XYZ file of C-alpha atoms in Angstrom:
286
model
C 2.175 -17.713 6.913
C 3.852 -21.469 7.078
C 7.219 -22.113 8.394
C 9.161 -25.236 7.784
C 12.878 -26.078 9.129
C 14.675 -23.832 6.205
C 11.672 -22.816 4.368
C 9.232 -19.287 5.084
C 6.188 -18.676 3.484
C 4.534 -14.812 2.984
C 1.943 -13.776 1.015
C 0.491 -10.170 1.365
C -2.375 -7.585 0.029
C -2.634 -4.836 -2.137
C -4.355 -1.756 -1.089
C -5.632 1.403 -2.671
C -4.521 4.366 -1.534
C -7.760 6.610 -0.734
C -6.285 10.333 -0.389
C -4.086 12.194 2.045
C -5.991 14.237 5.014
C -3.100 17.031 5.276
C -1.079 18.208 3.206
C -0.225 20.995 4.996
C 1.397 19.936 8.089
C 0.731 22.719 10.736
C 0.992 20.874 14.049
C 4.385 18.619 13.193
C 2.458 16.270 11.404
C 2.256 15.781 7.690
C 0.510 13.647 5.162
C -2.041 11.423 7.111
C -3.730 9.081 5.270
C -6.981 7.246 3.910
C -6.613 3.648 2.704
C -8.231 -0.038 1.714
C -7.205 -3.307 1.984
C -7.742 -5.759 -1.188
C -7.422 -9.367 -1.869
C -7.804 -9.083 -5.789
C -4.465 -8.968 -5.958
C -1.974 -10.193 -3.344
C 1.898 -10.482 -3.494
C 3.325 -14.020 -2.616
C 6.991 -15.184 -1.930
C 8.731 -18.908 -1.241
C 12.685 -17.996 0.368
C 14.587 -20.447 1.504
C 17.847 -20.739 2.983
C 20.669 -22.380 1.643
C 22.984 -24.123 3.129
C 26.844 -24.594 2.873
C 27.113 -21.302 1.568
C 27.555 -17.237 1.873
C 26.400 -14.024 1.040
C 24.355 -15.729 -2.122
C 20.910 -14.072 -3.179
C 18.937 -15.907 -5.894
C 16.022 -14.967 -7.297
C 13.279 -14.827 -10.262
C 12.501 -11.212 -9.492
C 15.467 -8.661 -10.042
C 13.448 -6.363 -6.951
C 13.138 -8.667 -4.829
C 16.928 -9.788 -4.681
C 17.350 -6.194 -4.006
C 15.607 -5.497 -1.268
C 17.217 -9.164 0.131
C 20.729 -7.532 0.480
C 19.760 -3.735 1.444
C 18.186 -6.016 4.326
C 21.362 -8.006 5.292
C 23.677 -5.906 4.716
C 22.490 -3.747 7.901
C 22.141 -7.009 10.114
C 25.460 -8.210 8.521
C 23.791 -11.909 7.375
C 26.370 -14.072 5.381
C 23.254 -16.748 5.216
C 22.230 -17.339 1.162
C 18.796 -17.572 0.258
C 17.258 -18.556 -2.769
C 14.031 -16.448 -3.277
C 10.162 -17.153 -5.859
C 8.546 -14.603 -6.262
C 5.044 -17.109 -6.912
C 3.137 -14.213 -7.358
C 2.635 -9.987 -7.486
C 0.271 -7.269 -8.327
C 0.598 -4.817 -10.857
C 4.026 -2.918 -10.430
C 4.005 1.387 -10.558
C 0.180 0.553 -10.963
C -1.227 2.072 -7.442
C -1.505 -1.033 -5.644
C 1.565 -1.031 -3.302
C 3.491 -3.466 -5.054
C 6.958 -2.411 -4.027
C 6.200 -1.866 -0.166
C 4.214 -5.450 0.034
C 7.343 -6.548 -1.759
C 10.013 -5.665 0.773
C 7.751 -5.982 4.025
C 7.292 -9.760 2.758
C 11.651 -10.072 1.876
C 12.228 -8.099 5.373
C 9.982 -10.413 7.316
C 10.725 -14.092 5.409
C 14.714 -12.505 6.624
C 13.832 -12.106 9.636
C 12.399 -15.178 10.618
C 14.986 -17.463 9.029
C 17.328 -15.300 10.646
C 15.966 -15.587 13.892
C 15.427 -11.714 14.455
C 12.192 -12.051 14.761
C 11.595 -7.689 13.756
C 8.248 -5.810 13.573
C 6.834 -5.140 10.543
C 6.995 -1.111 11.470
C 10.933 -2.175 11.528
C 11.309 -3.957 8.709
C 10.160 -1.241 6.856
C 12.017 1.410 8.738
C 15.268 -0.541 7.552
C 13.855 -0.918 3.937
C 12.860 2.731 3.513
C 9.239 2.372 3.395
C 6.007 3.708 4.598
C 7.987 7.517 4.017
C 4.323 9.394 4.059
C 2.183 6.309 4.435
C 1.450 4.242 6.383
C -1.617 2.200 4.644
C 0.656 -0.626 3.355
C 2.203 -1.301 6.483
C -1.614 -1.568 7.733
C -2.905 -3.579 4.900
C -0.365 -6.535 5.712
C -0.520 -6.604 8.805
C -4.547 -6.588 9.408
C -6.289 -5.431 6.252
C -9.551 -4.153 5.946
C -9.919 0.074 6.015
C -7.370 2.482 7.509
C -6.657 5.919 8.654
C -2.673 6.892 9.767
C -2.263 9.483 11.578
C 0.835 11.498 8.964
C 4.370 11.224 9.447
C 6.240 12.775 11.982
C 9.136 13.937 12.336
C 10.791 10.571 13.175
C 12.211 8.104 10.255
C 8.982 5.696 12.030
C 6.215 4.988 9.145
C 2.661 6.505 10.456
C 0.988 5.507 13.174
C -2.495 3.057 12.245
C -4.838 5.137 13.976
C -7.926 3.753 12.252
C -9.064 -0.230 11.135
C -12.262 -1.088 10.588
C -13.598 -3.600 8.188
C -15.032 -2.801 5.273
C -19.079 -3.919 4.434
C -19.139 -7.032 2.044
C -21.355 -5.883 0.191
C -19.087 -2.997 -1.216
C -17.403 -3.122 -4.472
C -14.793 -2.079 -5.326
C -14.574 -2.026 -9.282
C -10.516 -1.132 -10.767
C -9.424 0.074 -13.972
C -5.966 0.045 -14.560
C -4.918 2.704 -17.480
C -2.939 -0.240 -19.909
C 0.630 0.304 -21.190
C 1.483 3.018 -18.545
C 3.167 3.383 -15.087
C 2.712 5.571 -12.803
C 5.435 7.714 -10.716
C 7.926 5.613 -8.645
C 11.285 6.017 -6.927
C 13.099 9.670 -7.692
C 10.449 11.228 -9.609
C 7.800 10.394 -6.821
C 10.175 11.784 -4.763
C 10.605 14.598 -6.836
C 7.125 15.461 -7.142
C 5.953 15.269 -3.432
C 8.826 18.431 -3.193
C 7.798 19.797 -5.711
C 3.828 20.850 -4.164
C 2.634 23.827 -3.213
C 1.417 24.826 0.212
C -1.640 23.277 1.173
C -3.989 25.552 2.484
C -4.644 25.026 5.843
C -8.097 25.210 5.384
C -8.357 22.898 3.210
C -6.037 20.668 5.926
C -8.187 20.851 8.775
C -12.030 20.558 6.851
C -10.608 16.928 5.933
C -9.514 16.375 8.632
C -12.304 17.102 10.419
C -14.085 14.723 7.078
C -12.438 12.033 7.780
C -13.186 11.793 11.595
C -16.776 12.968 11.407
C -17.897 11.370 8.088
C -15.497 8.921 6.452
C -15.964 7.056 9.202
C -18.847 7.314 10.974
C -20.341 6.223 7.445
C -18.850 3.105 7.554
C -18.858 1.587 10.395
C -22.993 2.597 10.431
C -22.640 1.652 6.898
C -23.951 4.804 5.462
C -22.698 4.335 1.380
C -24.369 7.261 0.339
C -22.187 9.705 3.302
C -19.009 7.231 2.383
C -19.034 8.611 -1.282
C -19.248 11.959 -1.325
C -16.963 12.245 1.430
C -14.378 10.216 -0.586
C -15.355 12.382 -3.883
C -14.657 15.634 -1.230
C -11.273 14.142 -0.056
C -10.538 13.673 -3.569
C -11.613 17.261 -4.535
C -9.773 18.270 -1.860
C -6.486 17.271 -2.950
C -6.812 18.500 -6.741
C -3.003 20.492 -6.062
C -1.294 16.899 -5.185
C -2.749 14.921 -8.507
C -1.832 18.564 -10.937
C 1.620 18.377 -9.561
C 1.786 14.927 -10.763
C 0.114 15.334 -13.551
C -2.335 12.953 -12.358
C -5.949 11.643 -13.917
C -5.913 13.774 -16.908
C -8.658 11.741 -18.779
C -7.266 10.683 -22.078
C -6.545 8.172 -19.972
C -9.021 6.282 -19.163
C -11.640 6.639 -22.071
C -13.066 3.161 -20.475
C -13.200 4.731 -17.093
C -15.323 7.569 -18.407
C -17.633 5.599 -21.012
C -18.376 3.013 -18.089
C -19.031 5.983 -15.689
C -21.483 7.205 -18.129
C -23.032 4.027 -19.174
C -22.901 1.654 -16.653
C -23.042 3.598 -12.920
C -25.453 6.834 -14.008
C -28.183 6.958 -11.452
C -26.245 4.865 -8.897
C -24.801 5.275 -6.090
C -21.276 5.241 -6.603
C -18.473 6.611 -5.259
C -15.522 7.708 -8.039
C -11.388 8.562 -7.695
C -8.288 7.866 -8.636
C -5.360 8.654 -9.888
C -2.078 7.696 -12.194
C -2.883 4.762 -14.172
C -5.743 3.649 -11.734
C -9.373 4.309 -11.124
C -11.575 2.812 -8.529
C -15.352 2.971 -8.535
C -17.055 1.559 -4.996
C -20.438 0.987 -6.153
C -22.618 -0.977 -3.201
C -24.032 -4.966 -3.753
C -27.406 -4.253 -5.401
C -26.177 -2.430 -8.980
C -23.859 -5.459 -9.085
C -25.294 -8.058 -11.660
């Protein structure tokens, strides 16, 4: 992040949401997420304070303009700003584009207005992090992340574990073109229609993350890591079905890739909506 007298530039990375831990919520906290920061896509904006005018927000991106207006309204900020979104990740494709753009805009205006708010507070103001804290954690520190789920407060789920991702484990992304995933009100409605997630499955996933995911990541045991990722994906099938996700016909290239290119390899396969990912070890990259 670089700052001059009247302008500020902020860059934030994309993230992959690898799955939920506890959709049951019997312990008073629900969801709990596992995720990974990636640098393939990123959001980069430049926000400039405009002197001698009040209450004007100019931007080349309507979404960023709305975030800025929402933020300024909360703090009764009358200053004017110009927002230039220089780079943005694909929207509604599983990378957390909305959260990263909101955090960038909020952080920039906070700094230019001498509010010095935390990212967590900015997320709360702009209604981000309602289910997952992975996007906020990716903005702050990157890496492989686990959050502790959503409690009864308005605060975003806290990051409870963060580790570097092995450099020789590579992510292959496959994105369905001309197709958008659920977002906004449609996404909230889908979550509200979810079946009650079985307690025993939530308990198993919690144990899986604590006793397999994190140890295998730290020890760089790819085989164990990929097994847990597949299990976590399969255990969340009720969530995927409720949203009509991960349909085979949406990813013909993915299944061909899986059959032809990854046969016999170590790999972890997963994904939802319009995005699929394949995690492979470096020895398989040619």
